[in-house]
PDB file of C-alpha atoms in Angstrom:
ATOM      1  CA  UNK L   1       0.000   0.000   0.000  1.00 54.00           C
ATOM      2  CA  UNK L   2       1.572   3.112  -0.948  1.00 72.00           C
ATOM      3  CA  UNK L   3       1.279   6.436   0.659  1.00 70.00           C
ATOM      4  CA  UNK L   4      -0.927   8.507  -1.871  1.00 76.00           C
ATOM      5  CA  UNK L   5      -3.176   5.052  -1.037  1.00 85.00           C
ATOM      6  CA  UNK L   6      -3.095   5.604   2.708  1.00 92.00           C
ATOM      7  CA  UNK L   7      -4.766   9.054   1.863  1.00 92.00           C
ATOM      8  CA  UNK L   8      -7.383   8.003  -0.790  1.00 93.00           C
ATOM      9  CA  UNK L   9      -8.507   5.087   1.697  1.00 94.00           C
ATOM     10  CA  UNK L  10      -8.812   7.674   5.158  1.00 95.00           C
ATOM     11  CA  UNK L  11     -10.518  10.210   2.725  1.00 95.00           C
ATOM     12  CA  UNK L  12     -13.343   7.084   1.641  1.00 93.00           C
ATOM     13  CA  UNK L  13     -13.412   6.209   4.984  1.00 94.00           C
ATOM     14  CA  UNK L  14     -14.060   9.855   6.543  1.00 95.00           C
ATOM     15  CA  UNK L  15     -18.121   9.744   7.010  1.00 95.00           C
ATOM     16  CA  UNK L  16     -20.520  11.615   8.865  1.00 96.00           C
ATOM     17  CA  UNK L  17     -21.089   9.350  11.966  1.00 96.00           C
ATOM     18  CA  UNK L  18     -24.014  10.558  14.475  1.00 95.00           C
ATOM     19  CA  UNK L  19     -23.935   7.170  17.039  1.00 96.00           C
ATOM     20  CA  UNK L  20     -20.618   8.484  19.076  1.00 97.00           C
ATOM     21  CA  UNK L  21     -20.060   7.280  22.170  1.00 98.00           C
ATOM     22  CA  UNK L  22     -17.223   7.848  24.876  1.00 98.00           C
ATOM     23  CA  UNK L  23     -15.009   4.877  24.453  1.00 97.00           C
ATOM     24  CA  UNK L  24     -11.765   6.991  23.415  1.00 97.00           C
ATOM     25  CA  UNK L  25      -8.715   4.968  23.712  1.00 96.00           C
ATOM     26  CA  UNK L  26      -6.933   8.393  23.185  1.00 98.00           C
ATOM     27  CA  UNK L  27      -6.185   9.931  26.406  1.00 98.00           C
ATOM     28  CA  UNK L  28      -7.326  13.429  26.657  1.00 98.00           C
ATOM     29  CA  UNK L  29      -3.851  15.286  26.190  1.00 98.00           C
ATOM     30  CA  UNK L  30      -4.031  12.660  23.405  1.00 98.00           C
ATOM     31  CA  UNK L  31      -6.638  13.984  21.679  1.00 98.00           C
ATOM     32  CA  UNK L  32      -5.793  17.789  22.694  1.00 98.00           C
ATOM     33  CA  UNK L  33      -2.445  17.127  20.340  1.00 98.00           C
ATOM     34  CA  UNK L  34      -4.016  15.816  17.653  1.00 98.00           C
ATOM     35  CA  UNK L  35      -6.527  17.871  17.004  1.00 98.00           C
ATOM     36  CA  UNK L  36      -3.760  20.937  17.810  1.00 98.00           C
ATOM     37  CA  UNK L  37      -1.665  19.299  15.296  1.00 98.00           C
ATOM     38  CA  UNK L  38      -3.939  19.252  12.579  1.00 98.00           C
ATOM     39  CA  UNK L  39      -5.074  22.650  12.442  1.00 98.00           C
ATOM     40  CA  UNK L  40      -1.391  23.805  13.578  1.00 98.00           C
ATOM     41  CA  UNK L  41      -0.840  21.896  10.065  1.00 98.00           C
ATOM     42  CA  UNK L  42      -3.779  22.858   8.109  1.00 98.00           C
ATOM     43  CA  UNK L  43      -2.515  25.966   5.000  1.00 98.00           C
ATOM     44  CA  UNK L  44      -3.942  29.181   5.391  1.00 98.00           C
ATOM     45  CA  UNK L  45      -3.736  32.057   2.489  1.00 97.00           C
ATOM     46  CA  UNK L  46      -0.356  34.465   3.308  1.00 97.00           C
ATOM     47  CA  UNK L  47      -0.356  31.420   5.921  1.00 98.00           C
ATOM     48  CA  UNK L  48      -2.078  33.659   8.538  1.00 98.00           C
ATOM     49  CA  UNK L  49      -3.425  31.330  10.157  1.00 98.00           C
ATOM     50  CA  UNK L  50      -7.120  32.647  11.175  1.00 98.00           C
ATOM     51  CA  UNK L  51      -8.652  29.532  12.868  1.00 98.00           C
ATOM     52  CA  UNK L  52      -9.087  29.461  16.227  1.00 98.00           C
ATOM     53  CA  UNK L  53     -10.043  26.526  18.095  1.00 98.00           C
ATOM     54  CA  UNK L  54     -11.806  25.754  21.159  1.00 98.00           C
ATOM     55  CA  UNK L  55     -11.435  22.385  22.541  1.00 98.00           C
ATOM     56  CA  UNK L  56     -14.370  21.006  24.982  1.00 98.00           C
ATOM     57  CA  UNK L  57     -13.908  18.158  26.910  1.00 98.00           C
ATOM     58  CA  UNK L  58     -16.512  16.644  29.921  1.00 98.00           C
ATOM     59  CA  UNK L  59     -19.439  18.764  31.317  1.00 98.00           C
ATOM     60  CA  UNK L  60     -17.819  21.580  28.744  1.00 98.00           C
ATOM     61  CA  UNK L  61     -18.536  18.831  26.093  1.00 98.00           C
ATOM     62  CA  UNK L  62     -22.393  18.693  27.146  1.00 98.00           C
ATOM     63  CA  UNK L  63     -23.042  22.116  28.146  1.00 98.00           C
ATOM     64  CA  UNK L  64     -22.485  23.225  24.588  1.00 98.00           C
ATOM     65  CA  UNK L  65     -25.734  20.778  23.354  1.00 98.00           C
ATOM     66  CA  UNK L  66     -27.639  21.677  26.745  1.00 97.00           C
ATOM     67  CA  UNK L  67     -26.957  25.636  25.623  1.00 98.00           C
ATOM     68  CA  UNK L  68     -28.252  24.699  22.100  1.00 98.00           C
ATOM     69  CA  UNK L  69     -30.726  22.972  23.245  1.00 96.00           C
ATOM     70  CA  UNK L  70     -32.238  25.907  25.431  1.00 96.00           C
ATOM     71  CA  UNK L  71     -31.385  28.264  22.483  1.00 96.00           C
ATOM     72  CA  UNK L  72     -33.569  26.279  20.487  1.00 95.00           C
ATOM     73  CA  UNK L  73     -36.561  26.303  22.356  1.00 92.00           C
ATOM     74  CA  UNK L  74     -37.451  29.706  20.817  1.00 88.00           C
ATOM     75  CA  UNK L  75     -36.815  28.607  17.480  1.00 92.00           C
ATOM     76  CA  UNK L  76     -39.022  25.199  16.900  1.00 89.00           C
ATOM     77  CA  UNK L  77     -42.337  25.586  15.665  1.00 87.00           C
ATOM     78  CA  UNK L  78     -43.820  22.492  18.018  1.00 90.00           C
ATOM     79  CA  UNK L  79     -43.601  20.673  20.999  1.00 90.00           C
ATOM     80  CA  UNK L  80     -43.223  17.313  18.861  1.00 92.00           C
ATOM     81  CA  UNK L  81     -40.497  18.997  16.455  1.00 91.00           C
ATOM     82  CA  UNK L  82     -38.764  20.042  19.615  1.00 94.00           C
ATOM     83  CA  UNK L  83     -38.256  16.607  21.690  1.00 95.00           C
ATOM     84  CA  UNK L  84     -37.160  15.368  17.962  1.00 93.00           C
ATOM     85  CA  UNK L  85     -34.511  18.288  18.255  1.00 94.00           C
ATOM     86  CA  UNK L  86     -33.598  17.035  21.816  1.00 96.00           C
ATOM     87  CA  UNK L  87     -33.185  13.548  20.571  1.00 95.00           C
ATOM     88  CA  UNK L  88     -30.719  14.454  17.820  1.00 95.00           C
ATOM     89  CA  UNK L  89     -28.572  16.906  20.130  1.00 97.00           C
ATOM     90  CA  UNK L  90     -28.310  14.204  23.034  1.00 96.00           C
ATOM     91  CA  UNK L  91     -27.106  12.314  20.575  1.00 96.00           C
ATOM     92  CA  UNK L  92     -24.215  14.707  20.304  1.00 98.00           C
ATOM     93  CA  UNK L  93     -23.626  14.583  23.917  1.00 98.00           C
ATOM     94  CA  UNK L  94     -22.924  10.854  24.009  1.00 98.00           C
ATOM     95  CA  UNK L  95     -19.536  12.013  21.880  1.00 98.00           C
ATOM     96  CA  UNK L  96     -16.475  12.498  23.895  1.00 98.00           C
ATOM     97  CA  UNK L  97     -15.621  16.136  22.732  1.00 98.00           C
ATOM     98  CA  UNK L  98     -16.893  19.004  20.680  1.00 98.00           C
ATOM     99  CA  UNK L  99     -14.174  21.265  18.698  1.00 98.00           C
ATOM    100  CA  UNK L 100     -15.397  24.928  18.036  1.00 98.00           C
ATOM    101  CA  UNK L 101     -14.180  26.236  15.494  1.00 98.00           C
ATOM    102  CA  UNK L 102     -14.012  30.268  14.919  1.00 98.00           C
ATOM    103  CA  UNK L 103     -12.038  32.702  12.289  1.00 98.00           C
ATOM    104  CA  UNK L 104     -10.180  35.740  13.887  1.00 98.00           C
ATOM    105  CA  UNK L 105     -11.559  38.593  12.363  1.00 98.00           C
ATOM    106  CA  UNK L 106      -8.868  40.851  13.451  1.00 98.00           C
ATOM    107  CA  UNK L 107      -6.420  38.959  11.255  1.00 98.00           C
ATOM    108  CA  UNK L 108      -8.378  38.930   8.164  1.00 98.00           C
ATOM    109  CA  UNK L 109      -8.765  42.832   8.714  1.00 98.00           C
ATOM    110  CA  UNK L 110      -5.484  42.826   9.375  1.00 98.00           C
ATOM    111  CA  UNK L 111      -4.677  41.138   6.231  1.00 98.00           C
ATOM    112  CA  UNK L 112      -7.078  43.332   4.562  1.00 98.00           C
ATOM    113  CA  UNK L 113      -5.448  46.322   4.840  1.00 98.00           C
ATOM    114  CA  UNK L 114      -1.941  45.076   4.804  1.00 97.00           C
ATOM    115  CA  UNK L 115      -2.504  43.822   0.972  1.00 97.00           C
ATOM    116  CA  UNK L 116      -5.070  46.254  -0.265  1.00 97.00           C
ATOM    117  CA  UNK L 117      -4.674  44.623  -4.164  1.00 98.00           C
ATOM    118  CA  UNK L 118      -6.298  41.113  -2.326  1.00 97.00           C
ATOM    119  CA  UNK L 119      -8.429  42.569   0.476  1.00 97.00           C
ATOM    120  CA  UNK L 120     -11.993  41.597  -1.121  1.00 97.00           C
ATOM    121  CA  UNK L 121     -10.978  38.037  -0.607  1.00 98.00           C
ATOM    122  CA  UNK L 122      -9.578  37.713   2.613  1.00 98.00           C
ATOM    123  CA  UNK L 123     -12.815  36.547   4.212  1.00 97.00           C
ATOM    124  CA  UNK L 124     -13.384  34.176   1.464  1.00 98.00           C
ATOM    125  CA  UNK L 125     -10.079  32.830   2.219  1.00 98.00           C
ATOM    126  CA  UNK L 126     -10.268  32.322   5.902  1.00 98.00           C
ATOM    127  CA  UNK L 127     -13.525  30.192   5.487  1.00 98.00           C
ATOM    128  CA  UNK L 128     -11.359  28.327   3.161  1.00 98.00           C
ATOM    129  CA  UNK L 129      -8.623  27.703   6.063  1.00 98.00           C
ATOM    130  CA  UNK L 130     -11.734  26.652   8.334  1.00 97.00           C
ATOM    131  CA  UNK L 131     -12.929  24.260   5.612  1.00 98.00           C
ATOM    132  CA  UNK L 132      -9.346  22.942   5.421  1.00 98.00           C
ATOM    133  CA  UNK L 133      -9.035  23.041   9.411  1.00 98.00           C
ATOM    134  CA  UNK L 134     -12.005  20.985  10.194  1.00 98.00           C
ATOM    135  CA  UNK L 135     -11.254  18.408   7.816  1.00 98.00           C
ATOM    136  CA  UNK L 136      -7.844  18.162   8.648  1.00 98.00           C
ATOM    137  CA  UNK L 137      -9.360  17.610  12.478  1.00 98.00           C
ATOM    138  CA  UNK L 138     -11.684  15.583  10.948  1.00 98.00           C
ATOM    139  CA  UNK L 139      -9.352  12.672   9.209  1.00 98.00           C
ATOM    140  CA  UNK L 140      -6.798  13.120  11.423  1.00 98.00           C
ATOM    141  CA  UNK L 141     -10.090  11.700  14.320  1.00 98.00           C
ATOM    142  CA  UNK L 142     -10.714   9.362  11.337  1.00 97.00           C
ATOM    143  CA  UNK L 143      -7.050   7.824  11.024  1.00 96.00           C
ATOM    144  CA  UNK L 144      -7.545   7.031  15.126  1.00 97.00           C
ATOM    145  CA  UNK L 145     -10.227   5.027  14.835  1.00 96.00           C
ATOM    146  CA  UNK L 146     -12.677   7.878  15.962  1.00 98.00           C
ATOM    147  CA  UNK L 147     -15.710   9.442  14.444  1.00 97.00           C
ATOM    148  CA  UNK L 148     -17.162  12.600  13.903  1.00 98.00           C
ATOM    149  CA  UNK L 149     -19.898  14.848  12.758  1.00 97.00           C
ATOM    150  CA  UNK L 150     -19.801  18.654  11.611  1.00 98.00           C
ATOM    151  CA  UNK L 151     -22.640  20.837  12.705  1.00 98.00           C
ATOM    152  CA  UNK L 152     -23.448  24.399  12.292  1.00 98.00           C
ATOM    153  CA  UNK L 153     -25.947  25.973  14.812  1.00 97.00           C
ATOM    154  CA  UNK L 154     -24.099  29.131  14.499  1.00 97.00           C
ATOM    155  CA  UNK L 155     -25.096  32.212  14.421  1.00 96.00           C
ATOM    156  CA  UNK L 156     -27.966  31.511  16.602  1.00 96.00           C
ATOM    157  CA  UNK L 157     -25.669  30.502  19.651  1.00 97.00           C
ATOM    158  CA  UNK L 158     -22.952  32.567  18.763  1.00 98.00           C
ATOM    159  CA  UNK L 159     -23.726  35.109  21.897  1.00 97.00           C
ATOM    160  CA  UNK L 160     -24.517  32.051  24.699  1.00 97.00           C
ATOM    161  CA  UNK L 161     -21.132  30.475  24.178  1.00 98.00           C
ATOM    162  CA  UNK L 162     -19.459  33.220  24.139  1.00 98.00           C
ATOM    163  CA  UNK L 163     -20.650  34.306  27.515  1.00 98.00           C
ATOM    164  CA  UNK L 164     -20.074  30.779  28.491  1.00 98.00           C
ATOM    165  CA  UNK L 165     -16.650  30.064  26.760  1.00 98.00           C
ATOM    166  CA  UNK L 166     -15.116  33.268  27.859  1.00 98.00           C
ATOM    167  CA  UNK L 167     -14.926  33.694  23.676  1.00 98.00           C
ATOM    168  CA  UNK L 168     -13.472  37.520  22.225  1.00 98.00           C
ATOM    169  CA  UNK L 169     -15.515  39.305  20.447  1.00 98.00           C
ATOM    170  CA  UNK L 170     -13.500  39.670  17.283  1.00 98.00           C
ATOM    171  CA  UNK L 171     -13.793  35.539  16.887  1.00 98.00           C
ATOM    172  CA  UNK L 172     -16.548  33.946  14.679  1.00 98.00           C
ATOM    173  CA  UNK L 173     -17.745  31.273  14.984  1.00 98.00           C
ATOM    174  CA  UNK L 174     -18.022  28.675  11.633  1.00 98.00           C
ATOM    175  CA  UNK L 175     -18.708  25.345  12.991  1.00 98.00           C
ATOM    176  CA  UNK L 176     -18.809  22.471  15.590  1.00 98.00           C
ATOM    177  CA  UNK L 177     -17.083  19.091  15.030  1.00 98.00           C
ATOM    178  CA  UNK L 178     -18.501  16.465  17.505  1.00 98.00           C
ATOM    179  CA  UNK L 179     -16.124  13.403  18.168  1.00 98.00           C
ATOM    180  CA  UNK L 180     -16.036  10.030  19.636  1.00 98.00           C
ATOM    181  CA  UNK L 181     -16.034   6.328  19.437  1.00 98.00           C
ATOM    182  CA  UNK L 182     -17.632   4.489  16.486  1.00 96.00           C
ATOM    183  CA  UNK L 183     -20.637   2.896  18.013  1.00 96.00           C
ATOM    184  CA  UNK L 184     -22.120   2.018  14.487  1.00 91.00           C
ATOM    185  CA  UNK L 185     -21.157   2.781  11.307  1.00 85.00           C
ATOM    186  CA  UNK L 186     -22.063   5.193   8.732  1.00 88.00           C
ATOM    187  CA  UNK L 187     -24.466   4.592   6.111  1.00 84.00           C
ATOM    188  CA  UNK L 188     -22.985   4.811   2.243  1.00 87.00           C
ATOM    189  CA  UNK L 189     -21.889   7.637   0.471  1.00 90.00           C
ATOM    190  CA  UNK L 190     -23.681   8.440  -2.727  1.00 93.00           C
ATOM    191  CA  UNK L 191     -21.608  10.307  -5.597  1.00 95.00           C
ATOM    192  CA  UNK L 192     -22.712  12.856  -7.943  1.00 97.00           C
ATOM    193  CA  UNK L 193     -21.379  11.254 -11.436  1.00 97.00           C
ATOM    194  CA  UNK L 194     -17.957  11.754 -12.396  1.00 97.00           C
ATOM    195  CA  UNK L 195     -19.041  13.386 -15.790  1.00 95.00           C
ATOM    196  CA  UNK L 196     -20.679  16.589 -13.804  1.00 97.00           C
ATOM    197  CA  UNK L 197     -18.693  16.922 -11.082  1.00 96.00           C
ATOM    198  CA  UNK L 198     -14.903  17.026 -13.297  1.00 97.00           C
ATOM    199  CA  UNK L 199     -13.601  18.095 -16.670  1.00 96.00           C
ATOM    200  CA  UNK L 200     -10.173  17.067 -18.136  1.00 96.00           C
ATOM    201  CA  UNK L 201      -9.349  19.624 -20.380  1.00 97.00           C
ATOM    202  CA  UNK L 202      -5.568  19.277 -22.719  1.00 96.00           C
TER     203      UNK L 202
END
């Protein structure tokens, strides 16, 4: 098995898995490293490295899905829809961790200014270096044996966790990767066809 087929196989095996559970074999500082690692790793355009991470472990791990969940009381049309919304986000408190991930808005200003000729896609880049970020977190949890799910209730929490999270006001928040242990697999993948999706062009 070669090395460029190492990579192809953890990118096919990378799924969206919601049945987590807590049996990490990873110690904590484990899983800290790795997931500091990969975003440490991750480019970013001018490599300026806009992602910011914060890493929830334990109770911090379930009071971000207890905070969504009273955030979302407001927003769910029923009763019924809203014990189906509890159901999915205890689901994402039987994971072992949640990753926040936010872009630093004071470097892409920053950047902004320093390279006038570029600025109007400095933004567009950083959400690029979060896209790159969270996968990077995302097989490098895949290549341990973990799984994971990406979830975006942002911007509607954005304001609770940053009261609770201590989180400055020039971060933004993109997403939240939940991880743990593979308690079942995920389901297959279907694929746009080839003949849409690329063109080979000599």
């Amino acid at each position: 098995m070669t090395l460029e087929n190492d990579f192809l196989q953890l990118e096919a095996s990378r799924r969206s898995v919601y049945n987590l559970g807590k049996n990490v074999t990873l110690t904590e500082a484990q899983l800290v490293e790795l997931i500091k690692t990969a975003v440490k790793e991750a480019p970013t355009a001018f490599n300026n490295q806009t992602v910011r991470t914060v890493i929830l472990l334990g109770n911090k791990h379930t009071q971000v899905w207890d905070i969504v969940a009273d955030r979302l009381k407001a927003e769910v049309p029923s009763a019924e829809a809203y014990q189906a919304t509890l159901a999915k986000l205890d689901g994402f408190k039987e994971g072992y961790a949640t990753v926040l991930f936010y872009t630093d808005t004071d470097v892409v200003t920053e950047f902004e200014q320093k390279f006038a000729l570029y600025a109007d896609n400095f933004y567009d880049w950083s959400e690029q270096g979060h896209g790159i970020a969270a996968y990077a977190v995302w097989l490098a949890a895949t290549a341990a044996g973990l799984g994971a799910n990406l979830q975006h209730y942002n911007p509607l929490i954005d304001e609770q966790f940053a009261e609770a999270f201590d989180i400055p006001a020039n971060w933004r928040l993109r997403s939240q990767l939940i991880i743990g242990s593979l308690e079942a697999e995920a389901g297959e993948k279907a694929y746009v066809a080839d003949d849409i999706r690329f063109r080979v062009e000599k």
